[in-house]
PDB file of C-alpha atoms and ligand atoms in Angstrom:
ATOM      1  CA  MET G   1      -8.739 -32.737  16.655  1.00 58.00           C
ATOM      2  CA  ALA G   2     -11.181 -32.934  19.262  1.00 64.00           C
ATOM      3  CA  LEU G   3     -12.827 -29.911  21.109  1.00 75.00           C
ATOM      4  CA  THR G   4     -11.179 -29.257  24.652  1.00 67.00           C
ATOM      5  CA  SER G   5     -14.513 -28.565  25.946  1.00 66.00           C
ATOM      6  CA  PRO G   6     -17.727 -30.142  24.879  1.00 72.00           C
ATOM      7  CA  TRP G   7     -19.237 -28.163  22.117  1.00 82.00           C
ATOM      8  CA  THR G   8     -22.849 -28.638  21.817  1.00 89.00           C
ATOM      9  CA  HIS G   9     -24.189 -25.746  19.661  1.00 94.00           C
ATOM     10  CA  ARG G  10     -25.585 -26.332  16.277  1.00 93.00           C
ATOM     11  CA  HIS G  11     -25.326 -22.350  15.783  1.00 97.00           C
ATOM     12  CA  LEU G  12     -22.578 -19.541  16.397  1.00 98.00           C
ATOM     13  CA  LEU G  13     -24.567 -16.592  16.687  1.00 98.00           C
ATOM     14  CA  GLY G  14     -22.427 -14.516  18.979  1.00 98.00           C
ATOM     15  CA  LEU G  15     -19.746 -14.271  21.625  1.00 98.00           C
ATOM     16  CA  GLU G  16     -22.211 -13.116  24.001  1.00 98.00           C
ATOM     17  CA  GLN G  17     -23.884 -16.581  24.621  1.00 95.00           C
ATOM     18  CA  LEU G  18     -20.439 -18.563  25.215  1.00 97.00           C
ATOM     19  CA  THR G  19     -18.895 -19.482  28.179  1.00 96.00           C
ATOM     20  CA  ALA G  20     -15.080 -18.650  28.477  1.00 97.00           C
ATOM     21  CA  ALA G  21     -14.383 -22.365  28.311  1.00 95.00           C
ATOM     22  CA  GLU G  22     -16.362 -22.605  24.926  1.00 96.00           C
ATOM     23  CA  ILE G  23     -14.309 -19.543  23.595  1.00 97.00           C
ATOM     24  CA  VAL G  24     -10.922 -21.095  24.783  1.00 97.00           C
ATOM     25  CA  SER G  25     -12.037 -24.326  23.237  1.00 96.00           C
ATOM     26  CA  LEU G  26     -12.624 -22.965  19.832  1.00 97.00           C
ATOM     27  CA  LEU G  27      -9.196 -20.827  19.872  1.00 97.00           C
ATOM     28  CA  ASP G  28      -7.434 -24.239  20.781  1.00 97.00           C
ATOM     29  CA  HIS G  29      -9.550 -26.231  17.813  1.00 96.00           C
ATOM     30  CA  ALA G  30      -8.316 -23.127  15.590  1.00 97.00           C
ATOM     31  CA  ASP G  31      -4.947 -23.666  16.521  1.00 97.00           C
ATOM     32  CA  SER G  32      -5.181 -27.372  15.430  1.00 95.00           C
ATOM     33  CA  PHE G  33      -6.186 -26.167  11.998  1.00 96.00           C
ATOM     34  CA  LEU G  34      -3.417 -23.889  11.509  1.00 95.00           C
ATOM     35  CA  PRO G  35      -0.942 -26.238   9.855  1.00 93.00           C
ATOM     36  CA  SER G  36      -3.708 -27.193   7.326  1.00 89.00           C
ATOM     37  CA  CYS G  37      -4.248 -23.254   6.687  1.00 88.00           C
ATOM     38  CA  LYS G  38      -0.642 -22.794   5.591  1.00 84.00           C
ATOM     39  CA  ASP G  39      -0.774 -25.828   3.196  1.00 85.00           C
ATOM     40  CA  PRO G  40      -3.154 -24.994   0.550  1.00 78.00           C
ATOM     41  CA  GLY G  41      -2.403 -28.677  -0.777  1.00 82.00           C
ATOM     42  CA  ALA G  42      -3.635 -30.128   2.464  1.00 79.00           C
ATOM     43  CA  LYS G  43      -6.955 -31.858   1.769  1.00 81.00           C
ATOM     44  CA  ARG G  44      -8.938 -33.079   5.008  1.00 93.00           C
ATOM     45  CA  THR G  45     -12.329 -34.985   5.054  1.00 95.00           C
ATOM     46  CA  ASP G  46     -13.629 -33.635   8.594  1.00 95.00           C
ATOM     47  CA  LEU G  47     -16.757 -32.522   6.751  1.00 96.00           C
ATOM     48  CA  ALA G  48     -16.883 -34.774   3.718  1.00 97.00           C
ATOM     49  CA  GLY G  49     -20.692 -35.327   2.597  1.00 96.00           C
ATOM     50  CA  LYS G  50     -21.431 -32.129   4.075  1.00 97.00           C
ATOM     51  CA  SER G  51     -22.672 -28.743   2.519  1.00 96.00           C
ATOM     52  CA  VAL G  52     -22.420 -25.370   3.259  1.00 97.00           C
ATOM     53  CA  VAL G  53     -24.226 -22.146   1.947  1.00 96.00           C
ATOM     54  CA  ASN G  54     -22.571 -18.493   2.232  1.00 96.00           C
ATOM     55  CA  LEU G  55     -25.671 -16.535   2.174  1.00 95.00           C
ATOM     56  CA  PHE G  56     -24.190 -12.974   1.995  1.00 95.00           C
ATOM     57  CA  PHE G  57     -26.441 -10.251   1.771  1.00 93.00           C
ATOM     58  CA  GLU G  58     -23.804  -7.611   2.418  1.00 93.00           C
ATOM     59  CA  ASN G  59     -20.480  -6.973   0.870  1.00 93.00           C
ATOM     60  CA  SER G  60     -17.331  -8.927   2.046  1.00 95.00           C
ATOM     61  CA  THR G  61     -13.940  -9.893   1.004  1.00 95.00           C
ATOM     62  CA  ARG G  62     -12.203 -11.753   4.062  1.00 97.00           C
ATOM     63  CA  THR G  63     -15.057 -13.523   5.695  1.00 97.00           C
ATOM     64  CA  ARG G  64     -16.703 -14.801   2.694  1.00 97.00           C
ATOM     65  CA  VAL G  65     -13.903 -16.092   1.006  1.00 97.00           C
ATOM     66  CA  SER G  66     -12.278 -17.677   4.095  1.00 97.00           C
ATOM     67  CA  PHE G  67     -15.515 -19.389   5.177  1.00 98.00           C
ATOM     68  CA  GLY G  68     -15.609 -20.680   1.616  1.00 97.00           C
ATOM     69  CA  LEU G  69     -12.102 -21.641   1.648  1.00 96.00           C
ATOM     70  CA  ALA G  70     -12.416 -23.317   5.384  1.00 97.00           C
ATOM     71  CA  ALA G  71     -15.536 -25.535   4.206  1.00 97.00           C
ATOM     72  CA  ARG G  72     -13.687 -26.789   1.257  1.00 95.00           C
ATOM     73  CA  ARG G  73     -10.450 -27.316   3.114  1.00 95.00           C
ATOM     74  CA  LEU G  74     -12.392 -29.493   5.563  1.00 96.00           C
ATOM     75  CA  GLY G  75     -13.724 -31.403   2.514  1.00 96.00           C
ATOM     76  CA  ALA G  76     -17.435 -29.992   2.173  1.00 97.00           C
ATOM     77  CA  GLU G  77     -19.427 -29.044  -0.568  1.00 97.00           C
ATOM     78  CA  VAL G  78     -19.911 -25.108  -0.670  1.00 97.00           C
ATOM     79  CA  ILE G  79     -22.862 -23.043  -2.334  1.00 94.00           C
ATOM     80  CA  ASP G  80     -21.976 -19.370  -2.957  1.00 93.00           C
ATOM     81  CA  PHE G  81     -25.467 -17.959  -3.098  1.00 88.00           C
ATOM     82  CA  ALA G  82     -25.392 -14.481  -5.253  1.00 80.00           C
ATOM     83  CA  VAL G  83     -28.238 -12.305  -3.816  1.00 82.00           C
ATOM     84  CA  GLY G  84     -28.012 -10.126  -6.857  1.00 79.00           C
ATOM     85  CA  GLY G  85     -29.238 -12.904  -9.280  1.00 79.00           C
ATOM     86  CA  SER G  86     -31.679 -14.428  -6.930  1.00 83.00           C
ATOM     87  CA  SER G  87     -35.482 -14.656  -6.537  1.00 85.00           C
ATOM     88  CA  VAL G  88     -34.985 -12.165  -3.480  1.00 84.00           C
ATOM     89  CA  SER G  89     -35.629  -9.422  -6.378  1.00 83.00           C
ATOM     90  CA  LYS G  90     -38.995 -11.026  -7.019  1.00 89.00           C
ATOM     91  CA  GLY G  91     -40.074 -10.442  -3.219  1.00 89.00           C
ATOM     92  CA  GLU G  92     -39.217 -13.803  -1.728  1.00 90.00           C
ATOM     93  CA  THR G  93     -38.728 -13.292   1.882  1.00 90.00           C
ATOM     94  CA  PHE G  94     -35.546 -13.855   3.600  1.00 87.00           C
ATOM     95  CA  VAL G  95     -36.783 -16.839   5.813  1.00 91.00           C
ATOM     96  CA  ASP G  96     -38.209 -18.359   2.531  1.00 92.00           C
ATOM     97  CA  THR G  97     -35.280 -17.978   0.649  1.00 91.00           C
ATOM     98  CA  ALA G  98     -32.910 -19.852   3.192  1.00 89.00           C
ATOM     99  CA  ARG G  99     -35.737 -22.546   3.811  1.00 92.00           C
ATOM    100  CA  ASN G 100     -35.764 -23.236  -0.110  1.00 93.00           C
ATOM    101  CA  ILE G 101     -32.153 -23.525   0.188  1.00 91.00           C
ATOM    102  CA  GLU G 102     -32.015 -25.610   3.057  1.00 92.00           C
ATOM    103  CA  ALA G 103     -34.587 -28.108   1.486  1.00 94.00           C
ATOM    104  CA  LEU G 104     -31.730 -28.767  -0.896  1.00 93.00           C
ATOM    105  CA  GLY G 105     -29.845 -30.794   1.890  1.00 93.00           C
ATOM    106  CA  ILE G 106     -27.671 -28.093   3.409  1.00 95.00           C
ATOM    107  CA  HIS G 107     -26.234 -28.636   6.634  1.00 95.00           C
ATOM    108  CA  MET G 108     -24.765 -25.272   7.416  1.00 96.00           C
ATOM    109  CA  VAL G 109     -25.672 -21.727   6.529  1.00 96.00           C
ATOM    110  CA  VAL G 110     -23.237 -19.031   7.121  1.00 97.00           C
ATOM    111  CA  VAL G 111     -25.104 -15.437   6.837  1.00 97.00           C
ATOM    112  CA  ARG G 112     -24.207 -11.975   6.762  1.00 96.00           C
ATOM    113  CA  HIS G 113     -27.052  -9.131   6.757  1.00 95.00           C
ATOM    114  CA  SER G 114     -27.126  -5.654   7.638  1.00 94.00           C
ATOM    115  CA  CYS G 115     -30.296  -6.168   9.908  1.00 95.00           C
ATOM    116  CA  PRO G 116     -29.172  -6.988  13.472  1.00 97.00           C
ATOM    117  CA  GLY G 117     -30.868 -10.449  14.394  1.00 97.00           C
ATOM    118  CA  THR G 118     -31.155 -12.003  11.350  1.00 95.00           C
ATOM    119  CA  PRO G 119     -28.846 -14.894  12.133  1.00 97.00           C
ATOM    120  CA  HIS G 120     -31.130 -15.699  15.038  1.00 97.00           C
ATOM    121  CA  LEU G 121     -34.289 -15.613  12.993  1.00 95.00           C
ATOM    122  CA  LEU G 122     -32.805 -18.076  10.714  1.00 95.00           C
ATOM    123  CA  ALA G 123     -31.829 -20.392  13.567  1.00 96.00           C
ATOM    124  CA  GLN G 124     -35.503 -20.411  14.551  1.00 95.00           C
ATOM    125  CA  HIS G 125     -36.729 -21.423  11.316  1.00 95.00           C
ATOM    126  CA  LEU G 126     -34.124 -23.947  10.057  1.00 95.00           C
ATOM    127  CA  ARG G 127     -32.804 -27.492  10.962  1.00 93.00           C
ATOM    128  CA  ALA G 128     -29.439 -26.581   9.485  1.00 95.00           C
ATOM    129  CA  GLY G 129     -26.882 -25.062  11.736  1.00 96.00           C
ATOM    130  CA  VAL G 130     -26.399 -21.094  11.263  1.00 97.00           C
ATOM    131  CA  VAL G 131     -23.111 -19.147  11.859  1.00 98.00           C
ATOM    132  CA  ASN G 132     -23.253 -15.247  12.114  1.00 98.00           C
ATOM    133  CA  ALA G 133     -20.767 -13.827   9.449  1.00 98.00           C
ATOM    134  CA  GLY G 134     -21.841 -10.228  10.582  1.00 98.00           C
ATOM    135  CA  ASP G 135     -25.383  -8.788  11.658  1.00 97.00           C
ATOM    136  CA  GLY G 136     -25.601  -5.332  11.103  1.00 95.00           C
ATOM    137  CA  ALA G 137     -23.733  -3.420  13.940  1.00 94.00           C
ATOM    138  CA  HIS G 138     -24.652  -6.319  16.397  1.00 97.00           C
ATOM    139  CA  GLU G 139     -21.732  -8.997  16.422  1.00 98.00           C
ATOM    140  CA  HIS G 140     -19.163 -10.332  14.363  1.00 98.00           C
ATOM    141  CA  PRO G 141     -18.165 -13.592  16.299  1.00 98.00           C
ATOM    142  CA  THR G 142     -15.836 -15.100  13.846  1.00 98.00           C
ATOM    143  CA  GLN G 143     -13.837 -11.796  13.662  1.00 98.00           C
ATOM    144  CA  GLY G 144     -14.010 -11.690  17.402  1.00 98.00           C
ATOM    145  CA  LEU G 145     -12.561 -15.009  17.667  1.00 98.00           C
ATOM    146  CA  LEU G 146      -9.939 -14.413  14.975  1.00 98.00           C
ATOM    147  CA  ASP G 147      -8.661 -11.226  16.873  1.00 98.00           C
ATOM    148  CA  LEU G 148      -8.411 -13.347  20.336  1.00 98.00           C
ATOM    149  CA  LEU G 149      -6.555 -16.077  18.579  1.00 98.00           C
ATOM    150  CA  THR G 150      -4.179 -13.482  17.042  1.00 98.00           C
ATOM    151  CA  ILE G 151      -3.495 -11.712  20.457  1.00 98.00           C
ATOM    152  CA  ARG G 152      -2.915 -15.119  22.385  1.00 98.00           C
ATOM    153  CA  GLN G 153      -0.677 -15.995  19.564  1.00 98.00           C
ATOM    154  CA  ARG G 154       1.586 -13.088  19.512  1.00 98.00           C
ATOM    155  CA  LEU G 155       1.592 -11.896  23.225  1.00 98.00           C
ATOM    156  CA  GLY G 156       0.961 -15.370  24.884  1.00 98.00           C
ATOM    157  CA  ARG G 157      -2.229 -14.764  26.961  1.00 98.00           C
ATOM    158  CA  ILE G 158      -5.306 -12.575  26.983  1.00 98.00           C
ATOM    159  CA  GLU G 159      -5.971 -12.533  30.674  1.00 98.00           C
ATOM    160  CA  GLY G 160      -4.511  -9.458  32.463  1.00 98.00           C
ATOM    161  CA  LEU G 161      -4.025  -7.466  29.054  1.00 98.00           C
ATOM    162  CA  THR G 162      -5.251  -3.882  28.431  1.00 98.00           C
ATOM    163  CA  VAL G 163      -7.037  -4.002  24.702  1.00 98.00           C
ATOM    164  CA  ALA G 164      -8.092  -0.383  23.201  1.00 98.00           C
ATOM    165  CA  LEU G 165     -10.825  -0.828  20.443  1.00 98.00           C
ATOM    166  CA  VAL G 166     -10.220   2.667  18.759  1.00 98.00           C
ATOM    167  CA  GLY G 167     -12.576   4.376  16.536  1.00 96.00           C
ATOM    168  CA  ASP G 168     -16.167   3.858  15.265  1.00 94.00           C
ATOM    169  CA  ILE G 169     -17.462   1.922  18.186  1.00 96.00           C
ATOM    170  CA  ARG G 170     -21.043   2.881  17.733  1.00 94.00           C
ATOM    171  CA  HIS G 171     -21.508   1.185  14.306  1.00 93.00           C
ATOM    172  CA  SER G 172     -19.128  -1.846  15.090  1.00 95.00           C
ATOM    173  CA  ARG G 173     -20.046  -5.263  15.236  1.00 97.00           C
ATOM    174  CA  VAL G 174     -16.415  -6.317  15.479  1.00 98.00           C
ATOM    175  CA  ALA G 175     -16.314  -4.086  18.810  1.00 98.00           C
ATOM    176  CA  ARG G 176     -19.270  -5.773  20.349  1.00 98.00           C
ATOM    177  CA  SER G 177     -17.789  -9.298  19.609  1.00 98.00           C
ATOM    178  CA  ASN G 178     -14.466  -8.305  21.122  1.00 98.00           C
ATOM    179  CA  ILE G 179     -15.927  -6.770  23.925  1.00 98.00           C
ATOM    180  CA  HIS G 180     -17.659 -10.249  24.728  1.00 98.00           C
ATOM    181  CA  GLY G 181     -14.828 -12.140  24.050  1.00 98.00           C
ATOM    182  CA  LEU G 182     -11.900 -10.165  25.931  1.00 98.00           C
ATOM    183  CA  LEU G 183     -14.015  -9.566  28.840  1.00 98.00           C
ATOM    184  CA  LYS G 184     -14.849 -13.202  29.246  1.00 98.00           C
ATOM    185  CA  LEU G 185     -11.139 -13.965  29.033  1.00 98.00           C
ATOM    186  CA  GLY G 186     -10.011 -11.539  31.606  1.00 98.00           C
ATOM    187  CA  ALA G 187      -8.769  -8.616  29.560  1.00 98.00           C
ATOM    188  CA  ARG G 188      -9.558  -4.829  30.403  1.00 98.00           C
ATOM    189  CA  VAL G 189     -11.148  -3.383  27.552  1.00 98.00           C
ATOM    190  CA  ILE G 190     -11.137   0.353  26.839  1.00 98.00           C
ATOM    191  CA  VAL G 191     -13.343   1.947  23.957  1.00 98.00           C
ATOM    192  CA  CYS G 192     -11.708   5.050  22.500  1.00 98.00           C
ATOM    193  CA  GLY G 193     -13.095   7.332  19.929  1.00 96.00           C
ATOM    194  CA  PRO G 194     -14.957  10.624  19.412  1.00 95.00           C
ATOM    195  CA  PRO G 195     -18.022  11.026  21.597  1.00 95.00           C
ATOM    196  CA  THR G 196     -20.268  10.778  18.535  1.00 93.00           C
ATOM    197  CA  LEU G 197     -18.837   7.092  17.841  1.00 94.00           C
ATOM    198  CA  VAL G 198     -18.710   5.736  21.388  1.00 96.00           C
ATOM    199  CA  PRO G 199     -22.384   5.355  22.312  1.00 94.00           C
ATOM    200  CA  PRO G 200     -22.617   6.031  26.555  1.00 91.00           C
ATOM    201  CA  GLU G 201     -24.645   2.846  26.994  1.00 94.00           C
ATOM    202  CA  ILE G 202     -21.464   0.704  25.970  1.00 96.00           C
ATOM    203  CA  CYS G 203     -20.287   1.134  29.472  1.00 95.00           C
ATOM    204  CA  ALA G 204     -22.958  -1.326  30.804  1.00 96.00           C
ATOM    205  CA  MET G 205     -21.084  -4.027  28.879  1.00 97.00           C
ATOM    206  CA  GLY G 206     -18.020  -3.783  31.303  1.00 97.00           C
ATOM    207  CA  VAL G 207     -15.563  -1.641  29.385  1.00 98.00           C
ATOM    208  CA  GLU G 208     -13.960   1.537  30.190  1.00 98.00           C
ATOM    209  CA  VAL G 209     -14.730   4.718  28.060  1.00 98.00           C
ATOM    210  CA  ALA G 210     -11.988   7.045  26.927  1.00 97.00           C
ATOM    211  CA  HIS G 211     -11.807   9.766  24.148  1.00 97.00           C
ATOM    212  CA  ASP G 212      -8.192  10.931  24.362  1.00 97.00           C
ATOM    213  CA  LEU G 213      -6.035   8.131  22.531  1.00 97.00           C
ATOM    214  CA  ASP G 214      -3.001   9.743  23.592  1.00 97.00           C
ATOM    215  CA  ARG G 215      -3.597   9.401  27.100  1.00 97.00           C
ATOM    216  CA  ILE G 216      -4.376   5.840  27.112  1.00 97.00           C
ATOM    217  CA  LEU G 217      -1.683   4.583  24.735  1.00 97.00           C
ATOM    218  CA  PRO G 218       0.986   3.934  27.121  1.00 97.00           C
ATOM    219  CA  GLU G 219      -1.454   1.510  29.090  1.00 97.00           C
ATOM    220  CA  CYS G 220      -2.355  -0.663  26.158  1.00 98.00           C
ATOM    221  CA  HIS G 221      -1.008  -3.957  25.087  1.00 98.00           C
ATOM    222  CA  VAL G 222      -3.072  -4.106  22.179  1.00 98.00           C
ATOM    223  CA  LEU G 223      -4.734  -1.433  19.816  1.00 98.00           C
ATOM    224  CA  ASN G 224      -7.426  -2.729  17.682  1.00 98.00           C
ATOM    225  CA  VAL G 225      -8.132  -0.236  15.208  1.00 98.00           C
ATOM    226  CA  LEU G 226     -11.841  -0.158  13.918  1.00 97.00           C
ATOM    227  CA  ARG G 227     -12.921   1.129  10.441  1.00 92.00           C
ATOM    228  CA  ILE G 228     -14.935   4.153  10.203  1.00 89.00           C
ATOM    229  CA  GLN G 229     -18.420   2.722   8.809  1.00 79.00           C
ATOM    230  CA  PHE G 230     -19.280   5.688   6.880  1.00 71.00           C
ATOM    231  CA  GLU G 231     -21.852   3.464   5.128  1.00 74.00           C
ATOM    232  CA  ARG G 232     -23.674   3.156   8.410  1.00 70.00           C
ATOM    233  CA  GLN G 233     -23.684   6.769   9.400  1.00 71.00           C
ATOM    234  CA  LYS G 234     -26.829   8.941   8.977  1.00 73.00           C
ATOM    235  CA  GLY G 235     -24.855  12.135   9.335  1.00 73.00           C
ATOM    236  CA  PRO G 236     -21.184  13.518  10.070  1.00 75.00           C
ATOM    237  CA  ASN G 237     -20.072  12.426  13.271  1.00 75.00           C
ATOM    238  CA  PHE G 238     -16.971  14.737  13.139  1.00 74.00           C
ATOM    239  CA  PRO G 239     -15.906  17.483  11.300  1.00 71.00           C
ATOM    240  CA  GLY G 240     -13.814  15.770   8.647  1.00 82.00           C
ATOM    241  CA  VAL G 241     -11.419  12.838   8.034  1.00 86.00           C
ATOM    242  CA  ARG G 242      -8.369  15.022   8.692  1.00 90.00           C
ATOM    243  CA  GLU G 243      -9.354  16.034  12.233  1.00 92.00           C
ATOM    244  CA  TYR G 244     -10.165  12.457  12.863  1.00 92.00           C
ATOM    245  CA  PHE G 245      -6.639  11.285  11.690  1.00 94.00           C
ATOM    246  CA  HIS G 246      -5.362  13.880  13.800  1.00 94.00           C
ATOM    247  CA  LEU G 247      -6.791  12.730  17.018  1.00 95.00           C
ATOM    248  CA  TYR G 248      -7.338   9.222  16.481  1.00 96.00           C
ATOM    249  CA  GLY G 249      -4.911   8.164  13.515  1.00 96.00           C
ATOM    250  CA  VAL G 250      -2.601   5.441  14.468  1.00 97.00           C
ATOM    251  CA  THR G 251       0.960   6.625  13.176  1.00 97.00           C
ATOM    252  CA  LYS G 252       4.500   5.760  13.502  1.00 96.00           C
ATOM    253  CA  GLU G 253       4.787   8.989  15.886  1.00 96.00           C
ATOM    254  CA  ARG G 254       1.577   7.696  18.140  1.00 96.00           C
ATOM    255  CA  LEU G 255       3.182   4.193  18.075  1.00 96.00           C
ATOM    256  CA  ALA G 256       6.554   5.491  19.460  1.00 95.00           C
ATOM    257  CA  ARG G 257       4.616   6.618  22.672  1.00 93.00           C
ATOM    258  CA  ALA G 258       2.715   3.646  23.145  1.00 96.00           C
ATOM    259  CA  ARG G 259       3.796   0.742  25.340  1.00 96.00           C
ATOM    260  CA  GLN G 260       7.019  -1.239  23.979  1.00 95.00           C
ATOM    261  CA  GLY G 261       5.678  -4.257  21.913  1.00 96.00           C
ATOM    262  CA  VAL G 262       2.302  -2.888  21.425  1.00 98.00           C
ATOM    263  CA  LEU G 263       0.259  -5.091  19.040  1.00 98.00           C
ATOM    264  CA  VAL G 264      -1.954  -3.438  16.302  1.00 98.00           C
ATOM    265  CA  LEU G 265      -4.806  -5.296  14.945  1.00 98.00           C
ATOM    266  CA  ALA G 266      -7.404  -4.006  12.309  1.00 97.00           C
ATOM    267  CA  PRO G 267     -10.517  -6.225  11.087  1.00 96.00           C
ATOM    268  CA  GLY G 268     -10.097  -4.787   7.634  1.00 89.00           C
ATOM    269  CA  PRO G 269     -10.981  -3.267   5.261  1.00 92.00           C
ATOM    270  CA  ILE G 270      -8.500  -0.618   6.107  1.00 91.00           C
ATOM    271  CA  ASN G 271      -8.938   2.954   5.279  1.00 91.00           C
ATOM    272  CA  ARG G 272      -5.360   3.692   4.804  1.00 93.00           C
ATOM    273  CA  GLY G 273      -4.308   7.309   6.094  1.00 92.00           C
ATOM    274  CA  VAL G 274      -7.731   7.468   7.824  1.00 92.00           C
ATOM    275  CA  GLU G 275      -7.528   4.863  10.787  1.00 94.00           C
ATOM    276  CA  LEU G 276      -4.066   3.922  10.529  1.00 96.00           C
ATOM    277  CA  THR G 277      -1.056   5.054   8.231  1.00 97.00           C
ATOM    278  CA  PRO G 278       0.230   2.709   5.483  1.00 97.00           C
ATOM    279  CA  GLU G 279       3.751   2.178   7.625  1.00 97.00           C
ATOM    280  CA  VAL G 280       1.741   1.374  10.489  1.00 97.00           C
ATOM    281  CA  ALA G 281      -0.440  -1.089   8.813  1.00 97.00           C
ATOM    282  CA  ASP G 282       2.491  -2.740   7.130  1.00 97.00           C
ATOM    283  CA  GLY G 283       4.859  -2.180   9.975  1.00 97.00           C
ATOM    284  CA  PRO G 284       6.401  -4.833  12.554  1.00 97.00           C
ATOM    285  CA  SER G 285       3.509  -3.835  15.137  1.00 98.00           C
ATOM    286  CA  SER G 286       0.983  -4.984  12.840  1.00 98.00           C
ATOM    287  CA  ALA G 287      -0.743  -8.585  12.700  1.00 98.00           C
ATOM    288  CA  VAL G 288      -3.095  -7.357  10.260  1.00 97.00           C
ATOM    289  CA  LEU G 289      -2.456 -10.369   7.573  1.00 97.00           C
ATOM    290  CA  ASP G 290      -1.819 -12.727  10.445  1.00 97.00           C
ATOM    291  CA  GLN G 291      -5.725 -11.980  11.312  1.00 98.00           C
ATOM    292  CA  VAL G 292      -6.681 -12.995   8.130  1.00 97.00           C
ATOM    293  CA  THR G 293      -4.678 -16.320   8.138  1.00 96.00           C
ATOM    294  CA  ASN G 294      -6.197 -17.053  11.549  1.00 98.00           C
ATOM    295  CA  GLY G 295      -9.573 -16.173  10.335  1.00 98.00           C
ATOM    296  CA  LEU G 296      -9.260 -19.254   8.079  1.00 97.00           C
ATOM    297  CA  ALA G 297      -8.326 -21.250  11.074  1.00 97.00           C
ATOM    298  CA  VAL G 298     -11.100 -20.034  13.098  1.00 98.00           C
ATOM    299  CA  ARG G 299     -13.691 -20.399  10.431  1.00 98.00           C
ATOM    300  CA  MET G 300     -12.512 -24.229   9.911  1.00 97.00           C
ATOM    301  CA  ALA G 301     -12.966 -24.860  13.706  1.00 97.00           C
ATOM    302  CA  VAL G 302     -16.383 -23.468  13.994  1.00 98.00           C
ATOM    303  CA  LEU G 303     -17.597 -25.101  10.760  1.00 98.00           C
ATOM    304  CA  ASP G 304     -16.411 -28.559  12.414  1.00 96.00           C
ATOM    305  CA  ALA G 305     -17.833 -27.754  15.730  1.00 96.00           C
ATOM    306  CA  CYS G 306     -21.084 -26.825  14.777  1.00 96.00           C
ATOM    307  CA  VAL G 307     -21.575 -29.472  11.775  1.00 94.00           C
ATOM    308  CA  LYS G 308     -20.592 -32.071  14.334  1.00 89.00           C
ATOM    309  CA  ALA G 309     -23.189 -30.798  16.664  1.00 87.00           C
ATOM    310  CA  VAL G 310     -25.848 -30.753  14.100  1.00 73.00           C
ATOM    311  CA  GLY G 311     -24.919 -34.520  13.361  1.00 69.00           C
TER     312      GLY G 311
HETATM  313  N1   CP A 401     -13.241  -8.113   8.497  1.00 62.48           N
HETATM  314  C1   CP A 401     -14.257  -8.409   7.632  1.00 62.48           C
HETATM  315  O1   CP A 401     -15.353  -8.754   8.284  1.00 62.48           O
HETATM  316  O2   CP A 401     -13.980  -8.122   6.389  1.00 62.48           O
HETATM  317  P1   CP A 401     -14.880  -8.312   5.299  1.00 62.48           P
HETATM  318  O3   CP A 401     -16.165  -7.314   5.389  1.00 62.48           O
HETATM  319  O4   CP A 401     -14.257  -8.170   3.927  1.00 62.48           O
HETATM  320  O5   CP A 401     -15.681  -9.737   5.300  1.00 62.48           O
END
């Protein structure tokens, strides 16, 4: 189960800082954990004697549960930090909270926060390894990795593919991690959404911008359908959900006009009937639940690699 490329990072803060070889190495490492993901009885001891804390300051279903399960499957002790019942409400700072938890003998901190850069701040103050589980609209590196793994698994490669990220690009950390990972591995990336949800500066990352989904559909091997992040929007960015669905909703009729064998991904949670219809989400082109299973393998790989780098 060794990584194919030497891994020296204690932290996984984003895909921006990684080389293509490091990303491929993590994907290969995740592949090697897939059999244990599909066998709930499989108990491993890779991280026996290590402890991992889930420090989630924002809601989560998939990421939180799969990081906890990944650590347990590897034999680590897991602490789920509940912000609600903590001394954060008494004014303790974020860094003090993390340092106090670290003082209990924690080896890895998995952190999600609405503020971009929070994992980077923690990495400066802790000896423990830090994994970014989503920082504001900045990055969500394990989601990027699990999307890459799912594409590679379903289509056999990433290099040379055209991948469209559809929807709310402006508020999406998933979009940014996907862009970094896909471009490093040689894919062509198109970001597609209403002009209000596609920041013009995104071009500087090396992506193409489109506003007409129907025009680009025949070119795309993969559609990664992003959630409209209503909770991050300060005001309306389009007239209404019906108009959005009319122009950008992924429907069975739209898929019929797409490239044959097009793969549909969605990081979840899904707004059924807004970004995509239930028949697409649950249909043969969709890999939505495979993404979740692959997320467990990716998080096992990331925890294993970073803990071993911590020593
Ligand atoms: N995709 C994702 O990050 O989902 P959660 O917010 O449920 O963790």
